[in-house]
Amino acid sequence: MTLAATACFPCANAAFAQEADVGGAGDVDAVEPAASTEEIVVTGSRLPGTSLSSSAPVNVLTEQQIRATGATNVGELLRSIPAATSTAGEGAGRGNSGAATVALRGLSAVNTLVLINGRRVISASGGGTVDLNSIPFAAIQRVEVLQDGASAIYGSDAIAGVVNLIMRDFYDGLRLSGYYGISSRGDLPTGQIDVTFGHEWDRGGFAFSGSYRKSGGNLMSDRPVSRDPDWRDRGGRNLRNPLPIITAFTGVDPANPEMQYIIREGVEQATSLADFRPYIFPGTDDPLTSGNDGTNFFEYTSAASDLENLNFFFNGHHEVASDVTAYLEASYSHRKSFGFLSFDSIGAAYNSPVVVAADNIYNPFGYEVSASRAIIEQTSRDVRQNNIRTNTFRIVGGLRGRIFSTWNWDVSYNHQEMEEHNFRGRGIILSKMRQAAGGPDVCNFEVDGCVPINLFGAPGSITPEVLDFISADSSSFSTAGLKSAVANFSGPLFSLPAGTVNLAVGAEYREESFTADYDPLSEQNAFISRTLLPDAFPPTRKVQELYAEIGIPLLRDLPLINSLDVEAAVRYSHYNVFGSTANPKVGIKWRPSEDLLIRGTWGTAFRAPTFTEAFGGQTNGFQAVVDPCAGDDYASYPGCGGEQVTGISTGGAFVLSGGNPELDPETASNLTVGAVYQPGFVPGLALTVDYFRIRKENIIGSPSVNYIITENALNGSFADRVRRDPDGVIDQVIAVRENLLDQEISGIDAQVSYVTGVNSWGKLNLQGNLTYLDSYKQPPAPGVEMIERVGTYDPAYGTLARFRGNALVTWTLDAFSLSYNGRYVGPAINNSSLLVNGEHLRADDYLQHDLQISYAIDPGDMTFTFGVRNLFDRMPPFLEGNFNAAFDSTSFNSTGRFFYTSIQKDF
């Protein structure tokens, strides 16, 4: 794997010499730009060398830059990178799990590979994503983001790019730090304590980091952008939950049997029709004065989860013999998080009708009525939730050294385990709810413990005894494992007139496993408003890989060719579940002059199906379908064979959905071409621009049931997926996950960085990044023409803004340091909104300003920091129609203005 690089490298940034571990504000970026001659290993390559620029664009965040952002976790930090178009965190809304993920280039998070010191990190779920909250933030020395495909170097998942977290591998002394922050609204309190200590000796050293972080959550309705999903006052729709917190009934008025009535406000117990009024659920065009009996579920839904993190990380090495060093990395993470959704609801609107029997003891009418209601009596323990306890353990041990004086070798074993307990709340069981609404013949406490339910009272009429009978705990337990053995060798092969040819070769054997065990009721889909969750015990995935990479210097010191180098790599991967794949990559670096580098790469990449995609449990549920062969125009569908289906149909069919072990990997080709300009007449200045293009095929997804049926009727395709009875009526559709679509993405990355020397007025460090997304095309269905999605928002893709950028400026004078961080996301057409004059609504652009000031005492021994994130309290762009959050929670959060302070002491 990538060696724990012993020197910081610039890539697209200005060059930095190797950094000492610095502390105070006066030390921030104290190292002058210089031409490093120490061997380095750049993320995206395994060839050590002395080049200060790689053939592919890499964005580097140093320890000082990380500190200047004010971030306290990896997910929050990576939002500042424009290429990170989608980043989920504990503030991602709607009862989120508390995990944090990162996604580059607008692709889903499974297309971005996350590494620690160049080694794979265990997935936190069957969905194949890494929980960034399991990585000790205090132990991170720098972050390297490769913005290019890298399957030839790292294997699966590196389609959009690679996030490589370089951890501190040496320290001499003790550092203590404390952090506290809170929003300007008095919520989201966040406290963190970090300790780092280590020791160096002649033949080795170690560094240990420990951190404890606790942060409070808040409700969706606590912020103006998501105060209420009734958006009529903003020109939008009313998307409240149509089921009210006071029971609404159908059938209480024999003269209007289809009319819905709701118990009047102030009535403790309804005894006659006089205690009811018409139920109001206004449409889009209704005036605001019409009222609204729908439930504002944002008042009962968490935006940010309560989170508690305990992380430890150890990194040590010792020279056990001449040119042989033993090393050990070990980490442990414990996370507790709590996020919740609103109450369970009953009613025909959610396909969970409950009929109150005529002889139910609380029914005052003496005839059956149908009830609709949110079960507001559920406590915070009862509601749908993700109450998670996760433990993640990682240990890496190995030996590295040199042979023949010039060749490096590295052998290691990587063992990781994860286990997660998730209490999903105490859910309402539909069958028991219906039983409790029945008469004495079906609800008898002496016989089966049934307690009759009172749906005719004010909120609170459902007693704890009733709740105990009609509900049950919902939970899950999942595990994951990763084991890998790796051997790497690199060194010079021979010399050419232009320089030395370097080679890196290696092999890896890896085993990955995952299991998910749900409680029996969750497996049966017995709960209201909850998804059927089948167990998953897929086979262990076994991977055997070989790789080789070569760097060839072609020309040197010629007119217009200061240097010309070629790199080539290939990786062969064999999976026990789907076979083999080989992925090449080539790169070129041409320097017309010492100041200018022109670079480019081309390669292929792949993503193996995740455990959920390939082996997730299959369910056979009944759904409404449309059969063209049963319609009047059946003759226009050749697949119908000229015959109309006339058999008796319910209008629906059983649909088998879920995992598919026959899936193939997703594949991609990546092209990157760019330039780096570091003018010698302006020391410390670097300008970069890179064009990127990703073409992706065999994208895994769940096909539309009606699409399968229509294609079968049109041309006879999917013949094995549409099953009919002897009368021709559809009785089952196979709609498991498939390799469905293609995709094309292109754009431009640009960066400027400038670091001045130390002057009488201080020192200035400036870095700006801009990503221009030129095209993002994907068809809505297989065989359909691609649609351009740049400049749009869609729940499936997130915000695909044409422009994203950030700027980080730090000014340092003696003991003072002042930092400004700005983040910009361009506007987008909201494809989830209603149509106004035939067009979707537009989401505004977004600009956030952060400030931080630090003061160091006794040359860096103690540093005080105060900062404000989102200085002007900017809310995320409003997205009409997004009932999950009212904004894109993968690109933004609704924290608003946030104050924080920290103190750091070195001993």
Short mmCIF file of C-alpha atoms in Angstrom, two decimals, residues 232-485:
data_model
loop_
_atom_site.label_atom_id
_atom_site.label_comp_id
_atom_site.label_asym_id
_atom_site.label_seq_id
_atom_site.Cartn_x
_atom_site.Cartn_y
_atom_site.Cartn_z
CA ARG A 232 -47.85 27.44 0.48
CA ASP A 233 -46.50 30.69 1.92
CA ARG A 234 -43.42 30.22 -0.31
CA GLY A 235 -45.47 29.48 -3.40
CA GLY A 236 -45.08 25.73 -2.92
CA ARG A 237 -47.09 22.69 -1.97
CA ASN A 238 -48.49 21.42 1.28
CA LEU A 239 -46.38 18.34 2.02
CA ARG A 240 -47.32 17.83 5.64
CA ASN A 241 -48.18 14.34 6.82
CA PRO A 242 -51.90 14.10 5.91
CA LEU A 243 -52.58 12.08 9.05
CA PRO A 244 -53.32 14.41 11.99
CA ILE A 245 -52.35 14.24 15.66
CA ILE A 246 -56.08 14.33 16.54
CA THR A 247 -57.99 11.39 15.04
CA ALA A 248 -59.80 11.95 11.75
CA PHE A 249 -62.60 9.53 10.83
CA THR A 250 -64.39 8.46 7.70
CA GLY A 251 -67.95 7.16 8.04
CA VAL A 252 -69.02 8.99 11.20
CA ASP A 253 -71.77 10.86 9.29
CA PRO A 254 -74.14 8.43 7.54
CA ALA A 255 -75.34 11.30 5.33
CA ASN A 256 -71.74 11.86 4.09
CA PRO A 257 -70.07 8.45 4.39
CA GLU A 258 -66.95 9.48 2.40
CA MET A 259 -66.50 12.77 4.28
CA GLN A 260 -63.58 12.97 6.71
CA TYR A 261 -64.23 14.50 10.10
CA ILE A 262 -61.80 15.36 12.89
CA ILE A 263 -62.40 15.73 16.60
CA ARG A 264 -62.82 19.37 17.48
CA GLU A 265 -60.11 21.19 19.42
CA GLY A 266 -60.85 21.22 23.15
CA VAL A 267 -62.92 18.02 23.09
CA GLU A 268 -61.45 15.55 25.54
CA GLN A 269 -63.68 12.64 24.52
CA ALA A 270 -65.93 12.61 21.45
CA THR A 271 -69.43 11.27 22.14
CA SER A 272 -71.45 12.50 19.14
CA LEU A 273 -71.15 14.02 15.68
CA ALA A 274 -71.33 17.46 17.31
CA ASP A 275 -67.85 16.86 18.68
CA PHE A 276 -66.45 16.72 15.13
CA ARG A 277 -65.74 19.17 12.31
CA PRO A 278 -64.67 18.65 8.69
CA TYR A 279 -61.06 17.59 8.27
CA ILE A 280 -58.91 20.17 6.45
CA PHE A 281 -55.90 19.30 4.32
CA PRO A 282 -55.47 22.16 1.86
CA GLY A 283 -54.01 21.85 -1.61
CA THR A 284 -51.35 24.05 -3.14
CA ASP A 285 -53.67 26.82 -4.25
CA ASP A 286 -55.78 26.99 -1.09
CA PRO A 287 -55.37 30.15 0.96
CA LEU A 288 -53.26 29.97 4.10
CA THR A 289 -56.30 30.96 6.15
CA SER A 290 -57.97 27.66 5.30
CA GLY A 291 -56.08 25.94 8.11
CA ASN A 292 -54.19 22.65 8.00
CA ASP A 293 -54.88 19.50 10.02
CA GLY A 294 -51.88 17.70 8.57
CA THR A 295 -48.99 17.00 10.92
CA ASN A 296 -45.86 19.14 10.70
CA PHE A 297 -43.51 16.17 10.94
CA PHE A 298 -40.49 18.51 10.96
CA GLU A 299 -41.46 19.25 14.59
CA TYR A 300 -40.91 15.58 15.42
CA THR A 301 -37.84 14.83 13.27
CA SER A 302 -34.17 15.34 14.13
CA ALA A 303 -31.97 17.41 11.82
CA ALA A 304 -28.68 16.72 13.58
CA SER A 305 -28.17 13.57 15.61
CA ASP A 306 -26.97 13.48 19.19
CA LEU A 307 -23.48 12.08 18.86
CA GLU A 308 -20.81 10.74 21.18
CA ASN A 309 -17.44 9.59 19.87
CA LEU A 310 -14.49 7.97 21.64
CA ASN A 311 -11.47 7.40 19.40
CA PHE A 312 -7.95 6.11 19.98
CA PHE A 313 -5.10 5.81 17.51
CA PHE A 314 -1.57 4.45 17.95
CA ASN A 315 1.21 4.58 15.40
CA GLY A 316 4.69 3.30 16.21
CA HIS A 317 7.81 2.03 14.53
CA HIS A 318 11.17 0.58 15.58
CA GLU A 319 14.26 -0.41 13.61
CA VAL A 320 14.72 -4.08 14.51
CA ALA A 321 17.76 -4.63 12.27
CA SER A 322 19.82 -2.76 9.78
CA ASP A 323 17.44 -1.50 7.07
CA VAL A 324 14.46 -3.33 8.63
CA THR A 325 11.79 -1.44 10.55
CA ALA A 326 8.77 -2.96 12.30
CA TYR A 327 5.66 -0.80 12.51
CA LEU A 328 2.26 -1.02 14.14
CA GLU A 329 -0.94 0.95 13.70
CA ALA A 330 -3.92 0.36 15.97
CA SER A 331 -7.16 2.24 16.42
CA TYR A 332 -10.45 1.87 18.22
CA SER A 333 -13.61 3.89 17.74
CA HIS A 334 -16.81 3.81 19.76
CA ARG A 335 -19.75 5.86 18.48
CA LYS A 336 -23.14 6.45 20.00
CA SER A 337 -25.66 8.38 17.94
CA PHE A 338 -29.35 9.09 18.17
CA GLY A 339 -31.48 10.44 15.34
CA PHE A 340 -35.21 10.01 14.98
CA LEU A 341 -38.15 10.33 12.61
CA SER A 342 -41.72 11.26 13.43
CA PHE A 343 -44.35 9.01 14.97
CA ASP A 344 -45.97 6.02 13.36
CA SER A 345 -49.26 6.83 11.63
CA ILE A 346 -52.35 4.83 10.74
CA GLY A 347 -54.74 5.46 7.88
CA ALA A 348 -55.63 4.53 4.33
CA ALA A 349 -53.36 7.30 3.03
CA TYR A 350 -50.39 5.21 4.17
CA ASN A 351 -51.92 1.84 3.25
CA SER A 352 -52.55 1.07 6.92
CA PRO A 353 -56.32 1.53 7.39
CA VAL A 354 -57.71 0.82 10.85
CA VAL A 355 -61.44 0.19 11.24
CA VAL A 356 -62.94 0.82 14.68
CA ALA A 357 -65.50 -1.89 15.32
CA ALA A 358 -69.10 -0.99 16.03
CA ASP A 359 -68.82 -2.61 19.46
CA ASN A 360 -65.45 -1.12 20.40
CA ILE A 361 -66.04 0.15 23.93
CA TYR A 362 -65.02 3.73 23.00
CA ASN A 363 -67.06 3.95 19.76
CA PRO A 364 -70.06 6.24 20.48
CA PHE A 365 -71.77 5.63 17.11
CA GLY A 366 -72.57 1.93 17.18
CA TYR A 367 -71.32 1.35 13.64
CA GLU A 368 -67.92 0.89 12.02
CA VAL A 369 -65.77 3.95 11.28
CA SER A 370 -62.30 4.23 9.70
CA ALA A 371 -59.62 6.08 11.69
CA SER A 372 -56.54 8.07 10.57
CA ARG A 373 -54.06 9.40 13.11
CA ALA A 374 -50.42 10.02 14.03
CA ILE A 375 -49.66 8.09 17.21
CA ILE A 376 -48.36 11.11 19.09
CA GLU A 377 -48.40 9.24 22.40
CA GLN A 378 -45.23 7.44 21.38
CA THR A 379 -42.32 8.61 23.51
CA SER A 380 -38.87 9.49 22.20
CA ARG A 381 -37.95 5.84 22.83
CA ASP A 382 -40.84 4.61 20.73
CA VAL A 383 -40.62 6.66 17.55
CA ARG A 384 -38.79 5.52 14.43
CA GLN A 385 -35.14 6.14 15.10
CA ASN A 386 -31.52 5.20 14.61
CA ASN A 387 -30.21 4.71 18.14
CA ILE A 388 -26.83 3.27 17.27
CA ARG A 389 -23.87 1.85 19.13
CA THR A 390 -20.89 1.12 16.89
CA ASN A 391 -17.48 -0.31 17.69
CA THR A 392 -14.71 -0.30 15.10
CA PHE A 393 -11.31 -1.90 15.64
CA ARG A 394 -8.30 -1.71 13.32
CA ILE A 395 -4.75 -3.06 13.60
CA VAL A 396 -2.00 -3.04 11.00
CA GLY A 397 1.37 -4.65 11.55
CA GLY A 398 4.27 -5.00 9.20
CA LEU A 399 7.91 -4.76 8.29
CA ARG A 400 9.55 -2.42 5.82
CA GLY A 401 13.09 -1.83 4.76
CA ARG A 402 15.62 -1.76 1.96
CA ILE A 403 17.43 -4.37 -0.05
CA PHE A 404 20.30 -3.87 -2.46
CA SER A 405 20.61 -0.37 -0.92
CA THR A 406 18.06 1.10 -3.35
CA TRP A 407 14.95 -1.10 -3.30
CA ASN A 408 12.17 -0.52 -0.77
CA TRP A 409 10.00 -3.37 0.46
CA ASP A 410 6.94 -3.43 2.69
CA VAL A 411 4.87 -6.38 3.92
CA SER A 412 1.88 -5.91 6.20
CA TYR A 413 -1.25 -7.48 7.59
CA ASN A 414 -4.41 -5.42 8.07
CA HIS A 415 -7.21 -6.66 10.36
CA GLN A 416 -10.40 -4.66 10.96
CA GLU A 417 -13.73 -5.42 12.59
CA MET A 418 -16.95 -3.47 13.02
CA GLU A 419 -20.11 -4.24 14.93
CA GLU A 420 -23.23 -2.12 15.13
CA HIS A 421 -26.28 -2.36 17.36
CA ASN A 422 -29.21 -0.27 16.18
CA PHE A 423 -32.37 0.14 18.25
CA ARG A 424 -34.94 1.37 15.73
CA GLY A 425 -37.63 2.31 18.22
CA ARG A 426 -40.74 0.61 19.48
CA GLY A 427 -42.93 0.39 16.42
CA ILE A 428 -46.67 -0.01 16.07
CA ILE A 429 -47.76 -3.48 14.84
CA LEU A 430 -50.62 -3.06 12.38
CA SER A 431 -52.34 -6.36 13.20
CA LYS A 432 -52.40 -5.57 16.92
CA MET A 433 -53.57 -2.03 16.25
CA ARG A 434 -56.54 -3.43 14.35
CA GLN A 435 -57.19 -5.94 17.09
CA ALA A 436 -57.22 -3.21 19.76
CA ALA A 437 -59.74 -1.26 17.65
CA GLY A 438 -62.07 -4.27 17.56
CA GLY A 439 -64.85 -5.35 19.86
CA PRO A 440 -64.74 -7.66 22.88
CA ASP A 441 -64.83 -10.74 20.67
CA VAL A 442 -61.38 -9.94 19.18
CA CYS A 443 -59.83 -7.82 21.95
CA ASN A 444 -59.99 -9.62 25.27
CA PHE A 445 -57.44 -8.84 27.96
CA GLU A 446 -58.07 -12.08 29.83
CA VAL A 447 -57.48 -14.19 26.74
CA ASP A 448 -54.65 -12.49 24.85
CA GLY A 449 -53.74 -9.39 26.87
CA CYS A 450 -55.41 -7.08 24.35
CA VAL A 451 -56.21 -3.59 25.68
CA PRO A 452 -58.93 -1.68 23.73
CA ILE A 453 -57.67 1.50 22.12
CA ASN A 454 -59.42 4.83 22.53
CA LEU A 455 -59.17 6.74 19.25
CA PHE A 456 -62.00 9.12 20.15
CA GLY A 457 -60.09 11.20 22.67
CA ALA A 458 -57.69 14.11 22.58
CA PRO A 459 -53.97 13.42 22.14
CA GLY A 460 -52.92 11.33 25.14
CA SER A 461 -55.97 9.08 25.02
CA ILE A 462 -53.82 6.13 23.92
CA THR A 463 -52.56 4.87 27.27
CA PRO A 464 -49.15 3.29 27.97
CA GLU A 465 -50.93 -0.05 28.50
CA VAL A 466 -52.38 0.14 25.01
CA LEU A 467 -48.99 1.13 23.56
CA ASP A 468 -47.36 -1.84 25.26
CA PHE A 469 -49.87 -4.17 23.58
CA ILE A 470 -49.82 -2.69 20.06
CA SER A 471 -46.07 -2.11 19.74
CA ALA A 472 -42.78 -3.99 19.92
CA ASP A 473 -39.08 -3.24 19.79
CA SER A 474 -37.38 -3.02 16.41
CA SER A 475 -33.64 -3.61 16.25
CA SER A 476 -30.75 -4.88 14.18
CA PHE A 477 -27.25 -6.16 14.68
CA SER A 478 -24.66 -6.02 11.92
CA THR A 479 -21.00 -6.92 11.64
CA ALA A 480 -18.27 -6.35 9.09
CA GLY A 481 -14.76 -7.65 8.72
CA LEU A 482 -11.72 -6.87 6.59
CA LYS A 483 -8.50 -8.85 6.46
CA SER A 484 -5.71 -8.23 4.02
CA ALA A 485 -2.10 -9.20 3.49
#
